[in-house]
Coordinates of C-alpha atoms in Angstrom, one line a residue:
Chain N
X19 CA -8.4 65.1 91.5
X20 CA -6.1 65.6 94.4
X21 CA -8.3 63.5 96.6
X22 CA -8.2 60.5 94.2
X23 CA -4.4 60.5 94.1
X24 CA -4.3 60.7 97.8
X25 CA -6.6 57.7 98.3
X26 CA -4.8 55.7 95.7
X27 CA -1.5 56.4 97.2
X28 CA -2.7 55.6 100.7
X29 CA -4.2 52.3 99.4
X30 CA -0.9 51.4 97.8
X31 CA 1.1 52.3 100.8
X32 CA -1.3 50.4 103.0
X33 CA -0.9 47.4 100.6
X34 CA 2.8 47.5 100.8
X35 CA 2.8 47.8 104.6
X36 CA 0.4 44.9 104.9
X37 CA 2.7 42.8 102.7
X38 CA 5.6 43.7 104.9
X39 CA 3.7 43.2 108.1
X40 CA 2.4 39.9 106.9
X41 CA 5.9 38.5 106.2
X42 CA 7.1 37.9 109.8
X43 CA 3.6 36.9 110.7
X44 CA 3.4 34.1 108.1
X45 CA 6.9 33.1 108.8
X46 CA 6.0 32.4 112.4
X47 CA 3.2 30.1 111.3
X48 CA 5.6 28.4 108.8
X49 CA 8.2 27.8 111.5
X50 CA 5.7 26.0 113.7
X51 CA 4.7 23.8 110.9
X52 CA 8.2 22.9 109.8
X53 CA 9.4 22.1 113.3
X54 CA 6.4 19.9 113.7
X55 CA 7.4 18.1 110.6
X56 CA 10.9 17.6 111.8
X57 CA 9.8 16.2 115.0
X58 CA 7.7 13.7 113.3
X59 CA 10.4 12.9 110.8
X60 CA 12.9 12.4 113.7
X61 CA 10.4 10.2 115.5
X62 CA 10.0 8.0 112.5
X63 CA 12.5 5.5 113.9
X64 CA 10.3 2.8 115.1
X65 CA 11.4 1.9 118.6
X66 CA 8.3 1.5 120.7
X67 CA 10.2 -0.7 123.2
X68 CA 12.7 2.0 124.0
X69 CA 9.9 4.4 125.0
X70 CA 8.6 2.0 127.5
X71 CA 12.0 1.4 129.2
X72 CA 12.2 4.7 131.0
X73 CA 8.8 6.0 131.4
X74 CA 9.0 9.5 132.9
X75 CA 12.5 9.8 134.2
X76 CA 14.2 12.0 131.6
X77 CA 12.6 14.7 129.5
X78 CA 11.2 13.4 126.3
X79 CA 13.7 15.2 124.1
X80 CA 17.0 16.8 124.4
X81 CA 19.0 18.9 122.0
X82 CA 22.7 19.3 121.6
X83 CA 24.9 21.3 119.3
X84 CA 27.9 19.8 117.5
X85 CA 30.3 22.4 116.2
X86 CA 32.5 20.7 113.7
X87 CA 34.9 21.5 110.9
X88 CA 34.5 21.6 107.2
X89 CA 34.7 18.1 105.6
X90 CA 32.6 16.3 108.2
X91 CA 29.3 17.6 106.9
X92 CA 28.3 14.4 105.2
X93 CA 29.6 12.2 108.0
X94 CA 27.7 13.8 110.8
X95 CA 24.5 14.1 108.8
X96 CA 24.5 10.3 108.7
X97 CA 26.0 9.7 112.1
X98 CA 23.4 11.9 113.8
X99 CA 20.7 9.6 112.4
X100 CA 22.5 6.6 113.7
X101 CA 23.0 8.1 117.1
X102 CA 19.4 9.3 117.3
X103 CA 18.2 5.8 116.8
X104 CA 20.6 4.4 119.3
X105 CA 19.7 6.9 122.0
X106 CA 16.0 6.5 121.5
X107 CA 16.5 2.8 122.0
X108 CA 18.8 3.2 125.0
X109 CA 17.0 6.0 126.8
X110 CA 13.7 6.5 125.1
X111 CA 14.7 10.0 124.5
X112 CA 14.7 11.9 121.2
X113 CA 17.9 13.9 120.5
X114 CA 17.8 16.9 118.3
X115 CA 21.3 17.6 117.0
X116 CA 22.2 21.0 115.5
X117 CA 25.3 21.0 113.2
X118 CA 27.6 23.9 112.5
X119 CA 30.5 23.6 110.0
X120 CA 33.4 25.8 109.0
X121 CA 37.2 26.1 109.1
X122 CA 38.3 24.4 112.3
X123 CA 40.2 27.3 113.8
X124 CA 37.3 29.6 113.0
X125 CA 34.8 27.2 114.6
X126 CA 37.0 26.9 117.8
X127 CA 37.0 30.7 117.9
X128 CA 33.2 30.9 117.7
X129 CA 32.9 28.5 120.6
X130 CA 35.3 30.6 122.6
X131 CA 33.3 33.7 121.7
X132 CA 30.1 32.1 123.0
X133 CA 28.7 29.8 120.4
X134 CA 27.4 27.3 122.9
X135 CA 28.5 23.9 121.5
X136 CA 27.9 20.9 123.7
X137 CA 30.4 18.9 121.7
X138 CA 33.2 20.0 119.4
X139 CA 34.5 17.7 116.7
X140 CA 37.3 19.6 115.2
X141 CA 40.2 19.0 112.8
X142 CA 43.0 18.9 115.3
X143 CA 43.9 18.7 118.9
X144 CA 45.3 22.2 118.9
X145 CA 42.0 23.8 118.1
X146 CA 40.1 21.9 120.8
X147 CA 42.9 22.9 123.2
X148 CA 42.3 26.6 122.4
X149 CA 38.9 26.1 123.9
X150 CA 40.4 24.4 126.9
X151 CA 42.7 27.4 127.4
X152 CA 39.6 29.7 127.3
X153 CA 38.3 27.7 130.3
X154 CA 35.4 25.9 128.7
X155 CA 36.9 22.4 128.5
X156 CA 38.5 20.7 131.5
X157 CA 42.2 19.8 131.7
X158 CA 43.2 16.4 130.5
X159 CA 40.4 16.1 127.9
X160 CA 42.6 14.3 125.4
X161 CA 42.7 11.2 127.7
X162 CA 39.0 11.1 128.4
X163 CA 38.2 9.2 125.3
X164 CA 40.0 6.3 123.6
X165 CA 42.8 6.8 121.0
X166 CA 43.6 10.3 122.3
X167 CA 40.1 11.5 121.6
X168 CA 40.4 10.8 117.9
X169 CA 37.7 8.2 116.9
X170 CA 38.7 8.4 113.2
X171 CA 41.8 9.5 111.5
X172 CA 42.7 10.7 108.0
X173 CA 45.7 11.8 106.1
X174 CA 46.7 14.3 103.5
X175 CA 46.8 13.4 99.8
X176 CA 46.9 15.3 96.5
X177 CA 43.9 15.6 94.2
X178 CA 44.8 16.3 90.6
X179 CA 42.9 16.7 87.4
X180 CA 42.1 13.7 85.2
X181 CA 45.2 12.1 83.6
X182 CA 47.4 14.0 86.0
X183 CA 48.5 16.5 83.2
X184 CA 51.2 18.1 85.3
X185 CA 52.6 14.7 86.3
X186 CA 52.5 15.3 90.1
X187 CA 53.7 12.3 92.0
X188 CA 55.2 13.6 95.3
X189 CA 55.7 16.8 97.4
X190 CA 58.8 17.9 95.4
X191 CA 56.6 18.1 92.2
X192 CA 54.3 20.7 93.6
X193 CA 57.0 23.1 94.5
X194 CA 58.2 23.4 90.9
X195 CA 57.6 26.7 89.3
X196 CA 54.4 27.0 87.3
X197 CA 52.4 24.5 89.4
X198 CA 49.3 26.1 90.9
X199 CA 48.5 24.7 94.4
X200 CA 45.2 25.1 96.3
X201 CA 45.3 24.7 100.0
X202 CA 43.5 26.6 102.8
X203 CA 45.0 29.1 105.2
X204 CA 46.8 27.4 108.2
X205 CA 45.7 30.4 110.4
X206 CA 42.1 29.4 110.2
X207 CA 41.9 25.9 108.9
X208 CA 42.9 22.7 110.6
X209 CA 43.3 20.7 107.4
X210 CA 45.7 23.4 106.2
X211 CA 47.9 22.8 109.2
X212 CA 48.1 19.1 108.5
X213 CA 48.9 20.0 104.9
X214 CA 51.7 22.3 106.0
X215 CA 53.2 19.8 108.5
X216 CA 53.1 16.9 106.0
X217 CA 55.0 19.0 103.5
X218 CA 57.4 20.0 106.2
X219 CA 58.0 16.4 107.2
X220 CA 58.7 15.5 103.6
X221 CA 61.2 18.3 103.2
X222 CA 62.8 17.5 106.5
X223 CA 63.3 13.9 105.4
X224 CA 64.8 15.0 102.0
X225 CA 67.1 17.6 103.5
X226 CA 68.2 15.7 106.6
X227 CA 66.7 18.0 109.1
X228 CA 68.1 21.3 107.7
X229 CA 65.6 23.9 108.9
X230 CA 66.7 26.6 106.5
X231 CA 66.3 24.3 103.5
X232 CA 62.9 23.3 104.9
X233 CA 61.9 27.0 105.0
X234 CA 63.1 27.4 101.4
X235 CA 60.9 24.4 100.4
X236 CA 57.9 25.8 102.2
X237 CA 58.4 29.2 100.7
X238 CA 58.5 27.6 97.2
X239 CA 55.4 25.7 98.0
X240 CA 53.3 28.6 99.3
X241 CA 54.5 30.9 96.5
X242 CA 52.7 28.4 94.2
X243 CA 49.4 28.7 96.2
X244 CA 47.0 30.7 94.0
X245 CA 43.9 30.6 96.3
X246 CA 44.1 30.5 100.1
X247 CA 40.6 29.9 101.4
X248 CA 39.7 30.0 105.0
X249 CA 38.5 26.4 105.3
X250 CA 39.1 23.0 103.7
X251 CA 35.7 22.9 102.0
X252 CA 36.3 26.3 100.5
X253 CA 39.5 25.1 98.9
X254 CA 37.7 22.0 97.6
X255 CA 35.0 24.0 95.9
X256 CA 37.7 26.3 94.5
X257 CA 39.5 23.4 93.0
X258 CA 36.6 21.2 92.0
X259 CA 33.8 23.5 91.2
X260 CA 35.6 26.6 90.1
X261 CA 38.3 24.8 88.3
X262 CA 41.2 26.7 89.9
X263 CA 44.7 25.2 90.3
X264 CA 46.6 22.0 89.3
X265 CA 46.7 20.3 92.6
X266 CA 44.6 20.4 95.8
X267 CA 46.2 19.4 99.1
X268 CA 43.3 17.7 100.6
X269 CA 42.1 15.5 103.5
X270 CA 41.9 12.0 102.1
X271 CA 38.2 11.9 102.9
X272 CA 37.6 15.2 101.1
X273 CA 39.5 13.9 98.0
X274 CA 37.4 10.7 97.9
X275 CA 34.2 12.8 98.3
X276 CA 35.3 15.0 95.3
X277 CA 35.8 11.9 93.3
X278 CA 32.4 10.6 94.2
X279 CA 30.7 13.9 93.3
X280 CA 32.5 14.1 90.0
X281 CA 33.3 10.6 88.8
X282 CA 36.2 10.4 86.3
X283 CA 37.2 14.1 86.6
X284 CA 39.9 13.8 89.3
X285 CA 42.6 11.4 90.4
X286 CA 44.0 10.9 93.9
X287 CA 47.8 10.9 94.2
X288 CA 49.3 9.5 97.4
X289 CA 52.6 11.1 98.2
X290 CA 55.5 9.0 99.4
X291 CA 55.1 10.4 102.9
X292 CA 52.2 12.0 104.7
X293 CA 50.9 12.7 108.2
X294 CA 48.5 10.9 110.4
X295 CA 45.8 13.4 110.9
X296 CA 43.9 12.9 114.1
X297 CA 40.7 15.0 114.3
X298 CA 39.8 15.5 117.9
X299 CA 36.5 15.4 119.6
X300 CA 35.6 16.7 123.1
X301 CA 32.6 17.5 125.3
X302 CA 32.6 21.2 126.1
X303 CA 32.3 20.9 129.9
X304 CA 31.1 24.4 130.7
X305 CA 28.3 24.3 128.1
X306 CA 27.0 20.9 128.9
X307 CA 26.8 21.8 132.6
X308 CA 24.9 24.9 131.6
X309 CA 22.5 23.0 129.4
X310 CA 22.3 19.9 131.5
X311 CA 23.4 17.7 128.5
X312 CA 26.5 16.1 130.0
X313 CA 25.2 12.5 129.7
X314 CA 23.9 12.7 126.1
X315 CA 26.9 14.7 124.9
X316 CA 29.3 12.2 126.3
X317 CA 27.4 9.3 124.9
X318 CA 27.3 11.0 121.5
X319 CA 31.1 11.1 121.4
X320 CA 31.6 7.6 122.9
X321 CA 29.2 6.1 120.3
X322 CA 31.6 7.3 117.6
X323 CA 33.8 4.3 118.7
X324 CA 31.1 1.7 118.3
X325 CA 31.4 -0.8 115.5
X326 CA 28.4 0.6 113.6
X327 CA 29.8 4.1 113.8
X328 CA 33.3 3.0 112.9
X329 CA 32.0 1.4 109.8
X330 CA 30.0 4.5 108.9
X331 CA 33.1 6.6 109.3
X332 CA 34.9 4.2 106.9
X333 CA 32.1 4.5 104.4
X334 CA 32.6 8.2 104.6
X335 CA 36.3 7.8 103.8
X336 CA 37.6 8.5 107.3
X337 CA 40.0 5.8 108.6
X338 CA 38.4 4.0 111.5
X339 CA 40.5 4.1 114.6
X340 CA 39.6 0.5 115.4
X341 CA 42.3 -1.5 113.5
X342 CA 40.0 -4.5 112.7
X343 CA 37.4 -2.3 111.1
X344 CA 40.2 -0.3 109.3
X345 CA 41.2 -3.6 107.7
X346 CA 37.7 -4.0 106.3
X347 CA 38.4 -0.9 104.3
X348 CA 41.7 -2.1 103.0
X349 CA 40.5 -1.6 99.4
X350 CA 39.6 2.0 100.0
X351 CA 42.7 3.2 101.8
X352 CA 46.3 2.9 101.0
X353 CA 47.3 1.3 104.3
X354 CA 51.0 1.2 103.4
X355 CA 51.6 4.9 103.1
X356 CA 54.3 6.2 105.4
X357 CA 52.8 8.4 108.0
X358 CA 54.5 10.7 110.4
X359 CA 52.6 11.9 113.4
X360 CA 52.2 15.0 115.4
X361 CA 53.5 13.7 118.8
X362 CA 56.6 11.8 117.7
X363 CA 57.7 14.0 114.8
X364 CA 56.6 17.5 115.9
X365 CA 56.5 17.2 119.7
X366 CA 52.7 17.6 120.0
X367 CA 50.4 20.4 119.0
X368 CA 51.5 22.9 121.6
X369 CA 55.1 22.8 120.2
X370 CA 54.0 22.7 116.6
X371 CA 51.6 25.6 116.9
X372 CA 54.3 27.7 118.7
X373 CA 56.9 26.9 116.1
X374 CA 54.9 27.1 112.9
X375 CA 51.6 28.9 113.2
X376 CA 51.8 31.4 116.0
X377 CA 52.1 35.1 115.1
X378 CA 55.5 35.7 113.5
X379 CA 56.3 32.0 113.5
X380 CA 57.5 30.0 110.5
X381 CA 54.3 30.2 108.4
X382 CA 54.3 34.0 108.8
X383 CA 58.0 34.2 107.8
X384 CA 57.7 32.1 104.7
X385 CA 54.3 33.5 103.5
X386 CA 55.5 37.1 103.3
X387 CA 55.7 38.1 99.7
Chain Z
X2 CA 25.7 64.2 64.2
X3 CA 28.6 63.4 66.3
X4 CA 26.6 63.7 69.4
X5 CA 24.2 61.2 67.8
X6 CA 27.0 58.6 67.4
X7 CA 28.1 59.3 70.9
X8 CA 24.6 58.8 72.2
X9 CA 24.3 55.4 70.4
X10 CA 27.7 54.4 71.7
X11 CA 26.8 55.3 75.2
X12 CA 23.5 53.5 75.1
X13 CA 25.1 50.4 73.7
X14 CA 27.8 50.5 76.3
X15 CA 25.2 50.8 79.0
X16 CA 23.1 48.0 77.7
X17 CA 26.1 45.7 77.2
X18 CA 27.4 46.4 80.7
X19 CA 24.0 45.7 82.3
X20 CA 23.6 42.5 80.2
X21 CA 27.0 41.1 81.0
X22 CA 27.3 42.2 84.6
X23 CA 23.7 41.8 85.9
X24 CA 21.4 39.9 83.6
X25 CA 23.7 37.2 82.6
X26 CA 24.6 36.2 86.2
X27 CA 21.0 36.3 87.2
X28 CA 19.9 34.2 84.2
X29 CA 22.6 31.8 85.1
X30 CA 21.3 31.4 88.6
X31 CA 17.8 30.6 87.3
X32 CA 19.1 28.3 84.6
X33 CA 21.3 26.4 87.0
X34 CA 18.5 26.2 89.6
X35 CA 16.2 24.5 87.0
X36 CA 18.7 22.4 85.2
X37 CA 17.6 19.2 87.0
X38 CA 13.9 20.0 86.6
X39 CA 11.1 21.4 88.7
X40 CA 10.9 18.6 91.2
X41 CA 14.5 18.9 92.3
X42 CA 14.0 22.7 92.4
X43 CA 10.8 22.3 94.5
X44 CA 12.5 19.8 96.8
X45 CA 15.4 22.2 97.4
X46 CA 13.2 25.2 98.3
X47 CA 10.8 23.3 100.5
X48 CA 13.6 21.5 102.3
X49 CA 13.2 21.9 106.1
X50 CA 16.4 23.9 106.6
X51 CA 15.7 26.1 103.6
X52 CA 12.2 27.0 105.0
X53 CA 13.7 27.7 108.4
X54 CA 16.3 29.9 106.8
X55 CA 13.7 31.8 104.9
X56 CA 11.6 32.3 108.0
X57 CA 14.6 33.6 109.9
X58 CA 15.5 36.0 107.0
X59 CA 12.0 37.3 106.9
X60 CA 11.8 37.7 110.7
X61 CA 15.1 39.6 110.8
X62 CA 14.1 41.8 107.8
X63 CA 10.7 42.5 109.4
X64 CA 12.1 43.6 112.7
X65 CA 14.8 45.6 111.0
X66 CA 12.2 47.3 108.9
X67 CA 10.1 48.5 111.9
X68 CA 13.1 49.6 113.9
X69 CA 14.9 51.4 111.0
X70 CA 11.7 53.1 109.7
X71 CA 10.9 54.5 113.1
X72 CA 14.4 55.6 113.7
X73 CA 14.8 57.0 110.1
X74 CA 11.7 59.1 110.4
X75 CA 12.7 60.6 113.7
X76 CA 16.3 61.2 112.6
X77 CA 15.3 62.9 109.4
X78 CA 12.6 64.9 111.2
X79 CA 15.1 66.1 113.7
X80 CA 17.8 66.9 111.2
X81 CA 15.7 68.7 108.6
X82 CA 13.1 70.6 110.7
X83 CA 15.1 71.7 113.7
X84 CA 18.3 73.6 114.2
X85 CA 20.7 72.3 116.8
X86 CA 24.4 71.9 117.6
X87 CA 26.1 68.9 116.2
X88 CA 23.5 68.4 113.5
X89 CA 26.2 67.9 110.9
X90 CA 27.9 65.4 113.1
X91 CA 24.7 63.4 113.6
X92 CA 24.1 63.3 109.8
X93 CA 27.6 62.0 109.3
X94 CA 27.3 59.4 112.0
X95 CA 24.1 58.0 110.6
X96 CA 26.1 57.1 107.4
X97 CA 28.7 55.0 109.3
X98 CA 27.2 51.6 108.2
X99 CA 27.5 52.6 104.6
X100 CA 31.2 53.2 104.8
X101 CA 32.1 50.4 107.3
X102 CA 32.8 46.9 106.2
X103 CA 30.1 44.4 107.3
X104 CA 32.6 42.2 108.9
X105 CA 33.5 44.9 111.3
X106 CA 29.9 45.4 112.1
X107 CA 29.7 41.7 113.0
X108 CA 32.9 41.7 115.0
X109 CA 31.7 44.7 117.0
X110 CA 28.8 42.7 118.3
X111 CA 31.0 39.7 119.1
X112 CA 33.3 42.0 121.1
X113 CA 30.4 43.5 123.0
X114 CA 28.1 40.5 123.5
X115 CA 30.4 37.5 123.0
X116 CA 31.7 35.4 125.8
X117 CA 34.7 37.6 126.3
X118 CA 32.8 40.8 125.6
X119 CA 32.1 43.3 128.3
X120 CA 28.3 42.9 128.3
X121 CA 28.5 39.1 128.6
X122 CA 28.2 38.8 132.4
X123 CA 25.1 40.9 132.3
X124 CA 23.5 38.8 129.6
X125 CA 24.4 35.6 131.5
X126 CA 22.7 37.0 134.6
X127 CA 19.6 37.7 132.5
X128 CA 19.9 34.4 130.6
X129 CA 19.8 36.2 127.3
X130 CA 21.8 35.2 124.3
X131 CA 22.6 37.8 121.6
X132 CA 25.4 36.6 119.4
X133 CA 25.2 33.1 117.9
X134 CA 21.5 33.4 118.3
X135 CA 18.6 35.2 116.6
X136 CA 18.9 38.5 118.4
X137 CA 22.5 38.9 117.1
X138 CA 21.3 38.3 113.5
X139 CA 18.6 40.9 113.9
X140 CA 21.1 43.4 115.4
X141 CA 23.6 42.9 112.7
X142 CA 20.9 43.4 110.0
X143 CA 19.7 46.6 111.7
X144 CA 23.2 47.9 111.9
X145 CA 23.9 47.3 108.3
X146 CA 20.7 48.8 106.9
X147 CA 20.5 51.6 109.4
X148 CA 20.9 54.7 107.1
X149 CA 18.5 53.7 104.3
X150 CA 15.3 55.3 105.5
X151 CA 16.8 58.5 106.8
X152 CA 19.0 58.9 103.7
X153 CA 15.9 58.7 101.5
X154 CA 14.0 61.2 103.7
X155 CA 16.6 63.8 104.5
X156 CA 17.1 65.4 101.0
X157 CA 13.4 65.3 100.4
X158 CA 12.5 67.0 103.6
X159 CA 15.3 69.4 103.2
X160 CA 14.0 70.5 99.8
X161 CA 10.6 71.0 101.3
X162 CA 11.9 73.3 104.0
X163 CA 9.9 73.9 107.2
X164 CA 7.7 76.8 106.1
X165 CA 4.5 74.8 106.2
X166 CA 5.3 73.3 109.6
X167 CA 6.0 76.8 110.9
X168 CA 2.8 78.1 109.6
X169 CA 0.9 75.2 111.2
X170 CA 2.7 75.8 114.5
X171 CA 1.6 79.5 114.3
X172 CA -1.9 78.4 113.9
X173 CA -1.6 76.4 117.1
X174 CA -1.0 72.8 115.9
X175 CA 1.0 70.5 118.2
X176 CA 4.1 68.6 117.2
X177 CA 2.6 65.2 116.4
X178 CA -0.4 66.8 114.7
X179 CA 2.0 68.8 112.5
X180 CA 3.8 65.7 111.6
X181 CA 0.7 63.8 110.8
X182 CA -1.1 66.4 108.8
X183 CA 1.8 68.3 107.1
X184 CA 5.1 66.5 107.1
X185 CA 4.0 62.9 106.6
X186 CA 1.8 63.4 103.5
X187 CA 4.8 65.1 101.8
X188 CA 7.2 62.3 102.6
X189 CA 5.3 59.1 102.3
X190 CA 6.6 58.1 98.9
X191 CA 10.1 58.9 99.8
X192 CA 9.6 56.9 103.0
X193 CA 8.3 53.9 101.1
X194 CA 11.3 54.2 98.8
X195 CA 13.7 54.0 101.8
X196 CA 11.8 51.2 103.3
X197 CA 12.0 49.1 100.2
X198 CA 15.7 49.6 99.8
X199 CA 16.2 48.8 103.5
X200 CA 14.2 45.6 103.0
X201 CA 16.1 44.5 100.0
X202 CA 19.4 44.9 101.8
X203 CA 18.2 43.3 105.0
X204 CA 17.0 40.2 103.1
X205 CA 20.3 39.8 101.3
X206 CA 22.8 40.7 104.1
X207 CA 25.6 38.2 104.3
X208 CA 28.8 39.5 105.8
X209 CA 27.8 40.9 109.2
X210 CA 25.3 38.1 109.7
X211 CA 27.8 35.5 108.9
X212 CA 30.1 36.7 111.6
X213 CA 27.5 36.6 114.4
X214 CA 25.6 33.6 113.2
X215 CA 27.7 30.6 114.3
X216 CA 26.1 28.8 111.4
X217 CA 23.8 26.6 113.5
X218 CA 21.6 24.9 111.0
X219 CA 17.9 25.4 111.4
X220 CA 18.6 28.0 114.1
X221 CA 20.8 30.8 113.0
X222 CA 21.1 30.3 109.3
X223 CA 19.6 32.9 107.1
X224 CA 18.8 32.3 103.5
X225 CA 22.0 33.8 102.1
X226 CA 24.0 31.8 104.6
X227 CA 22.1 28.7 103.6
X228 CA 23.0 29.3 100.0
X229 CA 26.6 29.2 100.9
X230 CA 26.2 26.0 102.9
X231 CA 24.5 24.2 100.1
X232 CA 27.2 25.4 97.7
X233 CA 29.9 24.1 100.0
X234 CA 28.2 20.7 100.2
X235 CA 28.4 20.1 96.5
X236 CA 24.6 20.6 96.3
X237 CA 24.9 23.2 93.5
X238 CA 21.4 22.8 92.1
X239 CA 19.9 23.3 95.5
X240 CA 22.1 26.2 96.2
X241 CA 21.1 28.0 93.1
X242 CA 17.4 27.0 93.6
X243 CA 17.5 28.7 97.0
X244 CA 19.5 31.6 95.5
X245 CA 16.8 32.0 92.9
X246 CA 14.2 32.5 95.7
X247 CA 16.3 35.5 96.8
X248 CA 16.5 36.7 93.2
X249 CA 12.8 36.5 92.7
X250 CA 12.2 38.5 96.0
X251 CA 14.8 41.0 94.7
X252 CA 13.0 41.4 91.4
X253 CA 9.6 41.9 93.1
X254 CA 11.3 44.6 95.3
X255 CA 12.8 46.2 92.2
X256 CA 9.4 46.5 90.6
X257 CA 7.8 47.9 93.8
X258 CA 10.7 50.4 93.9
X259 CA 10.1 51.5 90.4
X260 CA 6.4 52.1 91.0
X261 CA 7.3 54.1 94.1
X262 CA 9.9 56.1 92.3
X263 CA 7.5 56.9 89.6
X264 CA 5.0 58.1 92.2
X265 CA 7.6 60.1 93.9
X266 CA 8.5 62.0 90.8
X267 CA 4.8 62.7 90.0
X268 CA 4.4 64.0 93.5
X269 CA 7.3 66.3 93.2
X270 CA 5.8 67.8 90.0

């Protein structure tokens, strides 16, 4: 009797252990298969001529990591394919591009902590500059690429529910009591900083530069915020998928994307004044030197300015920095919106960060409940 | 009579609670996952990134299992069969991961192994990457699931006392032999129980792993992180399809757990 129990139990235990032991084993096999599949999928771009151009000079493939912010997920998914084709044609080399997305400030932090990005494509200059301060990006990076290293721009708009039931037209409508506002946390999100500054600029214009009144205005605005997510995409899903709030302060491209995902459910409201949001891109010098990827990483960012890429950015609802191509998208974007900008109206990111977002600065003062 | 009413009331309450809080959400996951049909479902779970995320999750859980089982057995053995100073302290320390928030567990590893952590120069010299790479994910998972095995074993081994081991020792058996012939047969079901709980938690861990991951797609994304990514990309059906894979694994684990629990009770009788 006892013996039979024992043998049964040992068999069961053995079975369970086999199952457990088999898991990592079979996972290894799976991994090999899938990576094989990707390689062949990536190689499906037919460019036989490119391969012949540079026979054995460079290694056959190279891989880079692009650490980006939240709303660029769809853009870079497409852009990476475009660049892979281009690079294969130019250099006969396959590029594997690994993406990472999250709140812009959070992403910058992770690069500083050792997430080895070859390029960063973040929501604002200030976040990239934090990485420079940590010693990973060389001085003067802003001037290394055209247009202050911002290949595409955007602005901040309102996304409201169908029919605009709360009749939201401009910034002073969203500070009224009873309006629920969704925006991310300016401490961790780049988009949230643009939101904050756009609202501030509006108030500043209304109140003739009275700082105390501006603070009152911002206090009223942030007391209407019901959900403060850590990144722009989190806020979008809070508003769009989870149905929270009356108005979402959103990147223009994020607002368009929400409309595309849910046709007819949302309306975009362009306020009377907004801000020219310039997402910045940079090669992370210390990491590309370590990985030997300087050339491809630089080309990856430069190609963002090419006509094809500029059009792709426009199709993904970012405003192309090339004025001629921007005009092609005149039907998509409201090109007459009055835009303030960070350098002329706020004295650059360094000053703006110090004044508004540093510990104990204006955001901390007005967000205390 | 009154106790009968109370009994019915309590049972109803229990069933209602379980149905609302547990079954309904799980059913929603499955329903949502399948709302666009099997083909979309299959495409979502065989997607390259999903498969890679599953592999990474299984790898991390597998390593975690081996490490924590080994540690758990030794710790429980030491605590229940030997007398030493600081035993109570050790027992308490083992429980730290239960009481600490996973985000702290993740940040600790960043502070040690990250670029500005104290161990970073050493890792650089050896060309080893810990955080924002697979080892960091494994470490975070191990940390979070650390106490499960020893927690399952300690009460069991305590209740059994050390009489049999002492008898065996008197008869001249050596340490490992005692363990193999006396201790292990008594604890194997309890051990399996701990192992199963540990696996379940390791497969589902989100918080600590999220901190050390860096969210590099196809490289440091585990299945729970992948679900979040899909959700953020408006790919709700895909997100729930992948989530349902986790749910199915969880249900299998639950069934295994029940079998083991039943066995464990039988053994005790």
